[in-house]
Coordinates of C-alpha atoms and ligand atoms in Angstrom, one line a residue:
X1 CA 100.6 124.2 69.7
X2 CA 98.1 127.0 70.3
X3 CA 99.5 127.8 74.2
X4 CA 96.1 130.6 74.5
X5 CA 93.5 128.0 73.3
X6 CA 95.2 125.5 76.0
X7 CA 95.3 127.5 78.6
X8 CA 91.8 128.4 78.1
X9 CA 90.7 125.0 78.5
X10 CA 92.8 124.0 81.7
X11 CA 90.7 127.4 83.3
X12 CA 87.7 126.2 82.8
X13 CA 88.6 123.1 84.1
X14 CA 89.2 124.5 87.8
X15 CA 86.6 127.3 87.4
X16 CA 85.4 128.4 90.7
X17 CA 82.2 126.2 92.2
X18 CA 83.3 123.4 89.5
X19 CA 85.4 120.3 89.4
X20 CA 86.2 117.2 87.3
X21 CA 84.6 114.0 87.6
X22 CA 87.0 111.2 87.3
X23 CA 84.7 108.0 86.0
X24 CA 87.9 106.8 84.3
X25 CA 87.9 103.3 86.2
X26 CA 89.6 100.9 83.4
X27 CA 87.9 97.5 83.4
X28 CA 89.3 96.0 86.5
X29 CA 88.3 98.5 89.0
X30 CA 84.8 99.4 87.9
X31 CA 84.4 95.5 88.5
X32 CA 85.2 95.9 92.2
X33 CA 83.2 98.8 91.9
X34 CA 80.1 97.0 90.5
X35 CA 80.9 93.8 92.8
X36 CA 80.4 96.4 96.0
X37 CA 77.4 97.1 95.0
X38 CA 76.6 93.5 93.6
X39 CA 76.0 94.6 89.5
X40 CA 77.5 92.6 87.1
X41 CA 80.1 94.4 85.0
X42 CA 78.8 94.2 81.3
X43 CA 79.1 96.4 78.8
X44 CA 75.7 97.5 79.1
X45 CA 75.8 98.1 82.7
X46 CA 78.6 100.4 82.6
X47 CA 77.0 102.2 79.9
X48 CA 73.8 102.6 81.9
X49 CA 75.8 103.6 84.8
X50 CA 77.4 106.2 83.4
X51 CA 74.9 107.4 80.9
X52 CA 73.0 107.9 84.5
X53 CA 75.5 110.0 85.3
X54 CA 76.3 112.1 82.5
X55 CA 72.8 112.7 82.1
X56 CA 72.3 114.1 85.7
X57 CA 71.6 117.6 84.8
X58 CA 72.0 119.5 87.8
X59 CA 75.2 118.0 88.2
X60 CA 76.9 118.3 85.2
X61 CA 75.4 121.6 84.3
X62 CA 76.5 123.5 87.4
X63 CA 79.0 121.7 89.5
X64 CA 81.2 119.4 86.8
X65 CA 83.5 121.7 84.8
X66 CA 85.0 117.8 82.9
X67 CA 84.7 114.4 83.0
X68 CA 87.5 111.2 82.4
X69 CA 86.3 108.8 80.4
X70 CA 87.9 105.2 79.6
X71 CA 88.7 104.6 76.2
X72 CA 85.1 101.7 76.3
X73 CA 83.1 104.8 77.7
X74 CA 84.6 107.1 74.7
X75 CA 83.3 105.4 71.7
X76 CA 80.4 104.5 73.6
X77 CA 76.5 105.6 72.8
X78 CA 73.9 105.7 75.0
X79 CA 70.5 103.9 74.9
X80 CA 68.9 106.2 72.4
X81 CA 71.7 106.2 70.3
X82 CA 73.5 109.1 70.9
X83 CA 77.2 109.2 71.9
X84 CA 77.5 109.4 75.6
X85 CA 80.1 112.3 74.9
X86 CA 77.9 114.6 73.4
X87 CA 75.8 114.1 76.2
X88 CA 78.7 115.8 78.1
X89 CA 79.5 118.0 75.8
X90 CA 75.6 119.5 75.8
X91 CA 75.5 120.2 79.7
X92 CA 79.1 122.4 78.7
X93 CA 81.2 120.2 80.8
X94 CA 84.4 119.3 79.0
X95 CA 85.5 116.0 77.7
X96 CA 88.8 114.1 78.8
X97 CA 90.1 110.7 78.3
X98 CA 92.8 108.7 80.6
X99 CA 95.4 107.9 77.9
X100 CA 97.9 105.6 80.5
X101 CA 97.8 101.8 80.1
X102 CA 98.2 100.9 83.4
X103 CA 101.1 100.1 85.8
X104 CA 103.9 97.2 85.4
X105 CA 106.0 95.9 88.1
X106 CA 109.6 98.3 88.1
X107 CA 112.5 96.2 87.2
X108 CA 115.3 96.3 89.6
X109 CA 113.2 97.8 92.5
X110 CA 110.9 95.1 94.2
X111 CA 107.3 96.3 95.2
X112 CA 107.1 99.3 92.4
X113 CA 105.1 100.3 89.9
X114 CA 105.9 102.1 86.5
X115 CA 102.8 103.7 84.4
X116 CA 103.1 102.9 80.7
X117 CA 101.3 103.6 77.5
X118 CA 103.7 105.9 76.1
X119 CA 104.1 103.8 72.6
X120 CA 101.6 105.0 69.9
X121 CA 100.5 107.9 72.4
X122 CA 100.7 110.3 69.5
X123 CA 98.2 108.6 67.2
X124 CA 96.1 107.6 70.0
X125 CA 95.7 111.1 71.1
X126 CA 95.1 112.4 67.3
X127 CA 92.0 109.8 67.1
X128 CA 90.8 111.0 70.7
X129 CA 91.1 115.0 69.9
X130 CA 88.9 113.7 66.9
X131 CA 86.4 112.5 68.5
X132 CA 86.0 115.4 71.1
X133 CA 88.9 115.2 74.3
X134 CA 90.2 118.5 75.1
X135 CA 92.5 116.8 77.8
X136 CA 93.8 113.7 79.1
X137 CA 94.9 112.3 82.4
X138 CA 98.0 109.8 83.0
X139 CA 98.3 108.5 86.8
X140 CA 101.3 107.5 88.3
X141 CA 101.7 105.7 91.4
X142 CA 103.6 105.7 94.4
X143 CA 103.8 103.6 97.3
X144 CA 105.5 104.7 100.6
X145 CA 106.9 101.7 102.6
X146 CA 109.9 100.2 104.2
X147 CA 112.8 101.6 101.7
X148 CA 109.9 102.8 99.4
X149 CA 109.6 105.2 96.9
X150 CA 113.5 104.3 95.7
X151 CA 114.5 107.1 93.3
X152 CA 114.2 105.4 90.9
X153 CA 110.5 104.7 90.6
X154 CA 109.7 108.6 91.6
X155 CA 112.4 109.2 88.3
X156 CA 110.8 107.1 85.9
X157 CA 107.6 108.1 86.7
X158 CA 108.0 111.9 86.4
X159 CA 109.9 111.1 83.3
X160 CA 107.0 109.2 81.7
X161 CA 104.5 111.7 83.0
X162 CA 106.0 114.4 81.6
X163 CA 106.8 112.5 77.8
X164 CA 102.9 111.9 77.9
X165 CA 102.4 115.9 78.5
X166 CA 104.3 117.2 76.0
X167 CA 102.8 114.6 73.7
X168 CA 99.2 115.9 74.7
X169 CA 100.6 119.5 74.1
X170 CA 101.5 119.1 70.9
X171 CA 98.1 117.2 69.7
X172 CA 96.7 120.4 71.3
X173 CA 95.2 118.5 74.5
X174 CA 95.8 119.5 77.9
X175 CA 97.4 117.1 80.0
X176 CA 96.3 116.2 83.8
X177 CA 99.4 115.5 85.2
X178 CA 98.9 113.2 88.3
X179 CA 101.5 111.3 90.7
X180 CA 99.7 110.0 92.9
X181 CA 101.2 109.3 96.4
X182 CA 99.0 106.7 97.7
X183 CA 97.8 106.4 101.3
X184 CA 97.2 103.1 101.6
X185 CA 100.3 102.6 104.3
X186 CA 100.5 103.4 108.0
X187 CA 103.2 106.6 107.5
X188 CA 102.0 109.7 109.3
X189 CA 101.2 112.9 107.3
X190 CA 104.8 114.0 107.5
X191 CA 106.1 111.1 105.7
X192 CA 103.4 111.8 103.1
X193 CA 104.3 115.0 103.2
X194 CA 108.4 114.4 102.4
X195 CA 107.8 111.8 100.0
X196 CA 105.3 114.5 98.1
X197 CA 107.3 117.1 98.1
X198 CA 109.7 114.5 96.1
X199 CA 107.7 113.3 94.0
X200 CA 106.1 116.9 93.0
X201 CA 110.2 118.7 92.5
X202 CA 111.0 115.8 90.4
X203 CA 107.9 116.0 88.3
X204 CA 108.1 119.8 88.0
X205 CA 111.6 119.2 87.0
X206 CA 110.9 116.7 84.3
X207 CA 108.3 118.9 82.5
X208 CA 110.9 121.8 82.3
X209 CA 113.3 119.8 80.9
X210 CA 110.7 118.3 78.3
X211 CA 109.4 121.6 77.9
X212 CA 106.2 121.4 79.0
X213 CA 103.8 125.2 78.9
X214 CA 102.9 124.9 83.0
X215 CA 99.8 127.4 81.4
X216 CA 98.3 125.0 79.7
X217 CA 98.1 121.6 82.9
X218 CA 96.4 120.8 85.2
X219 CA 98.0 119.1 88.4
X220 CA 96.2 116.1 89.9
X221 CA 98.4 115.2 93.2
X222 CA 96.8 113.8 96.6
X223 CA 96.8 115.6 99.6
X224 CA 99.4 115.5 102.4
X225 CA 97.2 113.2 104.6
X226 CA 98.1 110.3 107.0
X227 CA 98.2 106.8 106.0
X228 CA 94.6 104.9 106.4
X229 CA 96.3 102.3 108.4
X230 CA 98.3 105.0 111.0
X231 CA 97.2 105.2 114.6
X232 CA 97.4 109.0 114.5
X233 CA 94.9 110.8 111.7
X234 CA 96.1 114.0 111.2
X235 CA 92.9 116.3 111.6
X236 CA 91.1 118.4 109.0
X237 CA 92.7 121.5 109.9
X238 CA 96.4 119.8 109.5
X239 CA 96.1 118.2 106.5
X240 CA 94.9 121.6 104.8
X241 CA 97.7 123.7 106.2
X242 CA 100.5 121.2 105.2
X243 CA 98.9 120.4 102.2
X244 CA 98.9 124.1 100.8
X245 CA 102.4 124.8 102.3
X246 CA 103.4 121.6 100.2
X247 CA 102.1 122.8 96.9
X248 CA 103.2 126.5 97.4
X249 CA 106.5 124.9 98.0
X250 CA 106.3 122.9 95.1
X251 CA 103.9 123.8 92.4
X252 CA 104.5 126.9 90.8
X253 CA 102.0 130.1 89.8
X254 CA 102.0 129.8 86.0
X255 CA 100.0 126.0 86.7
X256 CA 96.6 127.4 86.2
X257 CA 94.8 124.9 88.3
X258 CA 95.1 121.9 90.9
X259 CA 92.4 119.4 91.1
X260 CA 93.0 116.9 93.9
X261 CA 91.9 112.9 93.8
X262 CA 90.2 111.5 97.2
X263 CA 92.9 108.6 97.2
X264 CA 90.4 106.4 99.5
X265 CA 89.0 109.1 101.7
X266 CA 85.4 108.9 103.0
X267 CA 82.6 111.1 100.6
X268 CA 82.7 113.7 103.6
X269 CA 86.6 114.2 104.5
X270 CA 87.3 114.9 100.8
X271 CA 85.0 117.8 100.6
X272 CA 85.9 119.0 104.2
X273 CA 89.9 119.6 103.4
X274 CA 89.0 120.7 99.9
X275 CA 86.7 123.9 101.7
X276 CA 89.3 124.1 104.4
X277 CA 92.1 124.5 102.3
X278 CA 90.0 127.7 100.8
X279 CA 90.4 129.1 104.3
X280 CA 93.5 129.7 104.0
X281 CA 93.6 131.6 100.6
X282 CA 94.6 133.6 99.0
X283 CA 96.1 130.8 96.5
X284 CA 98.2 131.0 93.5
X285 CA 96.2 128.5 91.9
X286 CA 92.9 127.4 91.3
X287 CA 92.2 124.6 94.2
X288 CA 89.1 122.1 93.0
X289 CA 88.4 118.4 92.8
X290 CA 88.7 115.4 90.5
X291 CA 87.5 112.7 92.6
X292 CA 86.6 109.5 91.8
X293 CA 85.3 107.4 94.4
X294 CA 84.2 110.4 96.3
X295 CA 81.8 111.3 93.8
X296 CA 80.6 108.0 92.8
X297 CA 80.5 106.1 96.1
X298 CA 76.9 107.2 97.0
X299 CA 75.3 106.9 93.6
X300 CA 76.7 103.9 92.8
X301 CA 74.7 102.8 96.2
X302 CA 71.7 104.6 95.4
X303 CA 71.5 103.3 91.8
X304 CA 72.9 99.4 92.3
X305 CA 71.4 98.6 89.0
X306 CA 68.1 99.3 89.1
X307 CA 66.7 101.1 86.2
X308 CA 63.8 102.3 89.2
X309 CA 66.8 103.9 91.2
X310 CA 68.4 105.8 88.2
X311 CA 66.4 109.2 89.7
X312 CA 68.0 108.5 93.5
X313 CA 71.3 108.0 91.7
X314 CA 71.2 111.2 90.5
X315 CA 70.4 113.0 93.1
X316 CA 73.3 111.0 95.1
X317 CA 75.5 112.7 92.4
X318 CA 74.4 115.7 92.2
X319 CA 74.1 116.2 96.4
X320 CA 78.0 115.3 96.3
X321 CA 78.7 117.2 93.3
X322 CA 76.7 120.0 94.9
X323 CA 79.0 119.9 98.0
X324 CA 82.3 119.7 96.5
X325 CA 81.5 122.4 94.2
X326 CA 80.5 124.7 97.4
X327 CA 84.2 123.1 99.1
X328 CA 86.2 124.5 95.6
X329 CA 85.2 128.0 96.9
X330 CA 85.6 127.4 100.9
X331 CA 81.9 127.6 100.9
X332 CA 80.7 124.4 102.6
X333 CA 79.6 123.6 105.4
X334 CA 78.8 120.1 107.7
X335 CA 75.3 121.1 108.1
X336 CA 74.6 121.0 105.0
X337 CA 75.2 117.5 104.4
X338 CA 72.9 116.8 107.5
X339 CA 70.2 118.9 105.9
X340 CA 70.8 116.8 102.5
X341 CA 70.7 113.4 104.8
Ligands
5MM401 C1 88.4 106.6 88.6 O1 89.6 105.9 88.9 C2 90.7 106.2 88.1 C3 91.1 105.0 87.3 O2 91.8 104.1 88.1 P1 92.3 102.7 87.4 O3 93.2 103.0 86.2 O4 93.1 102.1 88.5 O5 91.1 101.9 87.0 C4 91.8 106.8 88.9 O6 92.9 107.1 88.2 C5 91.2 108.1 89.4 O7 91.0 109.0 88.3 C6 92.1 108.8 90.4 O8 92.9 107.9 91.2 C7 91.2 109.6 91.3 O9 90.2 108.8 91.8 P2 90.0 108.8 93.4 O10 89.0 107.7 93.6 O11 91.3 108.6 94.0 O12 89.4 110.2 93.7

């Protein structure tokens, strides 16, 4: 394992004004995706789609630092034949690949989820470093409840996350690690905030023990936020003060970056904790994004499968890229979406 050359790579991953774009969906979910905006999901669609926007210059040259791919999108080429990861790889944004297989019900502990994938991970990642993925993501998911997260699915989850890091380590790829607290429930942001902190000592715990280099990761966690179903939203200025007393708490100095999913969060809130959370710097990591959703929701709209909408689908992107990017250095400001509108 070349620790420099990986460490090099999770830095320019969370470079200042840049962040990842997580178009990762695996089959199921880019078929919601595509249903919301009524497009069939064929192959060809989601290669249009995404060859839209990996091709969205402005975007990818100046605001997107990486991008997740799904194994389809990897081996993929675009219209014209060429592979749609060299497209990536020409604006200088960096190539990454979700490697998990999904979730599986937990035995033993009703209502949770375990990420798996781990079998063959090794040869998998070999072929995928081949082909041009300097990292990889894994997501793991927990659900807060009544008498949820148990232990145990917070334990086997960090355990698994960390096996897959190590793995990507030694293939020389540099693992996202992301536990994903999800805030789907109607906890407040303290709850989120207790099971978090959790989740995040347990993970940090599991890659010592497996020995994984914290220098060459990137962390993907969600924010300390309240439940989209509680009566009491915490405001902008509380979730970016717990959340970076969480992750000082939690997430130590030598992780050279933390790129945060949205987790469901309007296009808007996402980039308004991100730039508040720069307010309150200085940080001991880089603080950037790797949304999903909050990226994609408004070109997805713009485009809805017209080839005569490809242009306004870009400019969607690159307007939200543009913001986020301004949010990773505390630089954005409402206005400037109103201006955009
Ligand atoms: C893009 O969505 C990713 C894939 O999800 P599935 O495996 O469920 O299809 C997802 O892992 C995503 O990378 C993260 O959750 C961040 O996305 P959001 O939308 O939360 O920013």
């Amino acid at each position: 394992m070349n620790l420099t050359e990986l460490n090099r790579i999770a830095t320019a991953m969370v470079a200042p004004g840049k962040g990842i774009l997580a178009a990762d969906e695996s089959s199921g979910t880019i078929k919601k995706r595509f249903d919301a905006i009524g497009v069939e999901s064929t192959e060809t669609n989601r290669r249009d789609y995404r060859e839209m926007l990996f091709r969205s210059k402005e975007a990818m040259s100046q605001y997107i630092s990486g991008v997740i791919l799904y194994d389809e999108t990897i081996w993929q080429d675009a219209k014209d034949g060429t592979p749609l990861i060299r497209l990536i790889e020409e604006t200088g944004a960096i190539p990454g690949i979700k490697v998990d297989e999904g979730t599986q019900a937990l035995p033993m502990c009703p209502g949770e989820l375990v990420t798996v994938g781990l079998d063959k991970l090794a040869e998998r990642l070999q072929k995928y470093y081949e082909r041009g993925a300097r990292f990889a993501k894994w997501r793991a998911v927990i659900d807060i409840g009544s008498a949820i997260p148990s232990m145990t699915a917070i334990s086997v989850n960090a355990h698994a996350l960390a096996r897959y890091a190590a793995l990507c380590q030694a293939a020389q790829i540099v693992p996202i690690v992301e536990p994903e607290v999800l805030m789907d429930g109607d906890h407040d942001i303290d709850q989120c905030y207790e099971v978090t902190q959790r989740v995040l000592n347990t993970t940090f715990q599991e890659l010592r023990v497996q020995r994984v280099a914290l220098e060459g990761m990137v962390l993907k966690p969600n924010m300390a936020i309240s439940g989209k179903k509680c009566a009491k939203q915490a405001s902008v200025e509380e979730v970016a003060e717990k959340t970076v007393r969480l992750l000082k708490a939690c997430v130590p100095a030598a992780v050279p970056g933390i790129a945060f999913l949205s987790g469901g969060q309007s296009d808007e809130e996402a980039t308004a904790h991100l730039n508040a959370m720069h307010k309150l710097g200085p940080l001991p990591w880089s603080l950037t994004f790797s949304y999903g959703r909050a990226l994609q929701a408004a070109p997805q709209k713009a485009w809805s499968g017209k080839a005569e909408n490809v242009a306004a689908g870009q400019r969607a992107f690159s307007h939200r890229a543009r913001m986020n990017g301004l949010a990773s250095k505390g630089e954005w400001q409402s206005s400037l979406e109103q201006k955009a509108a």
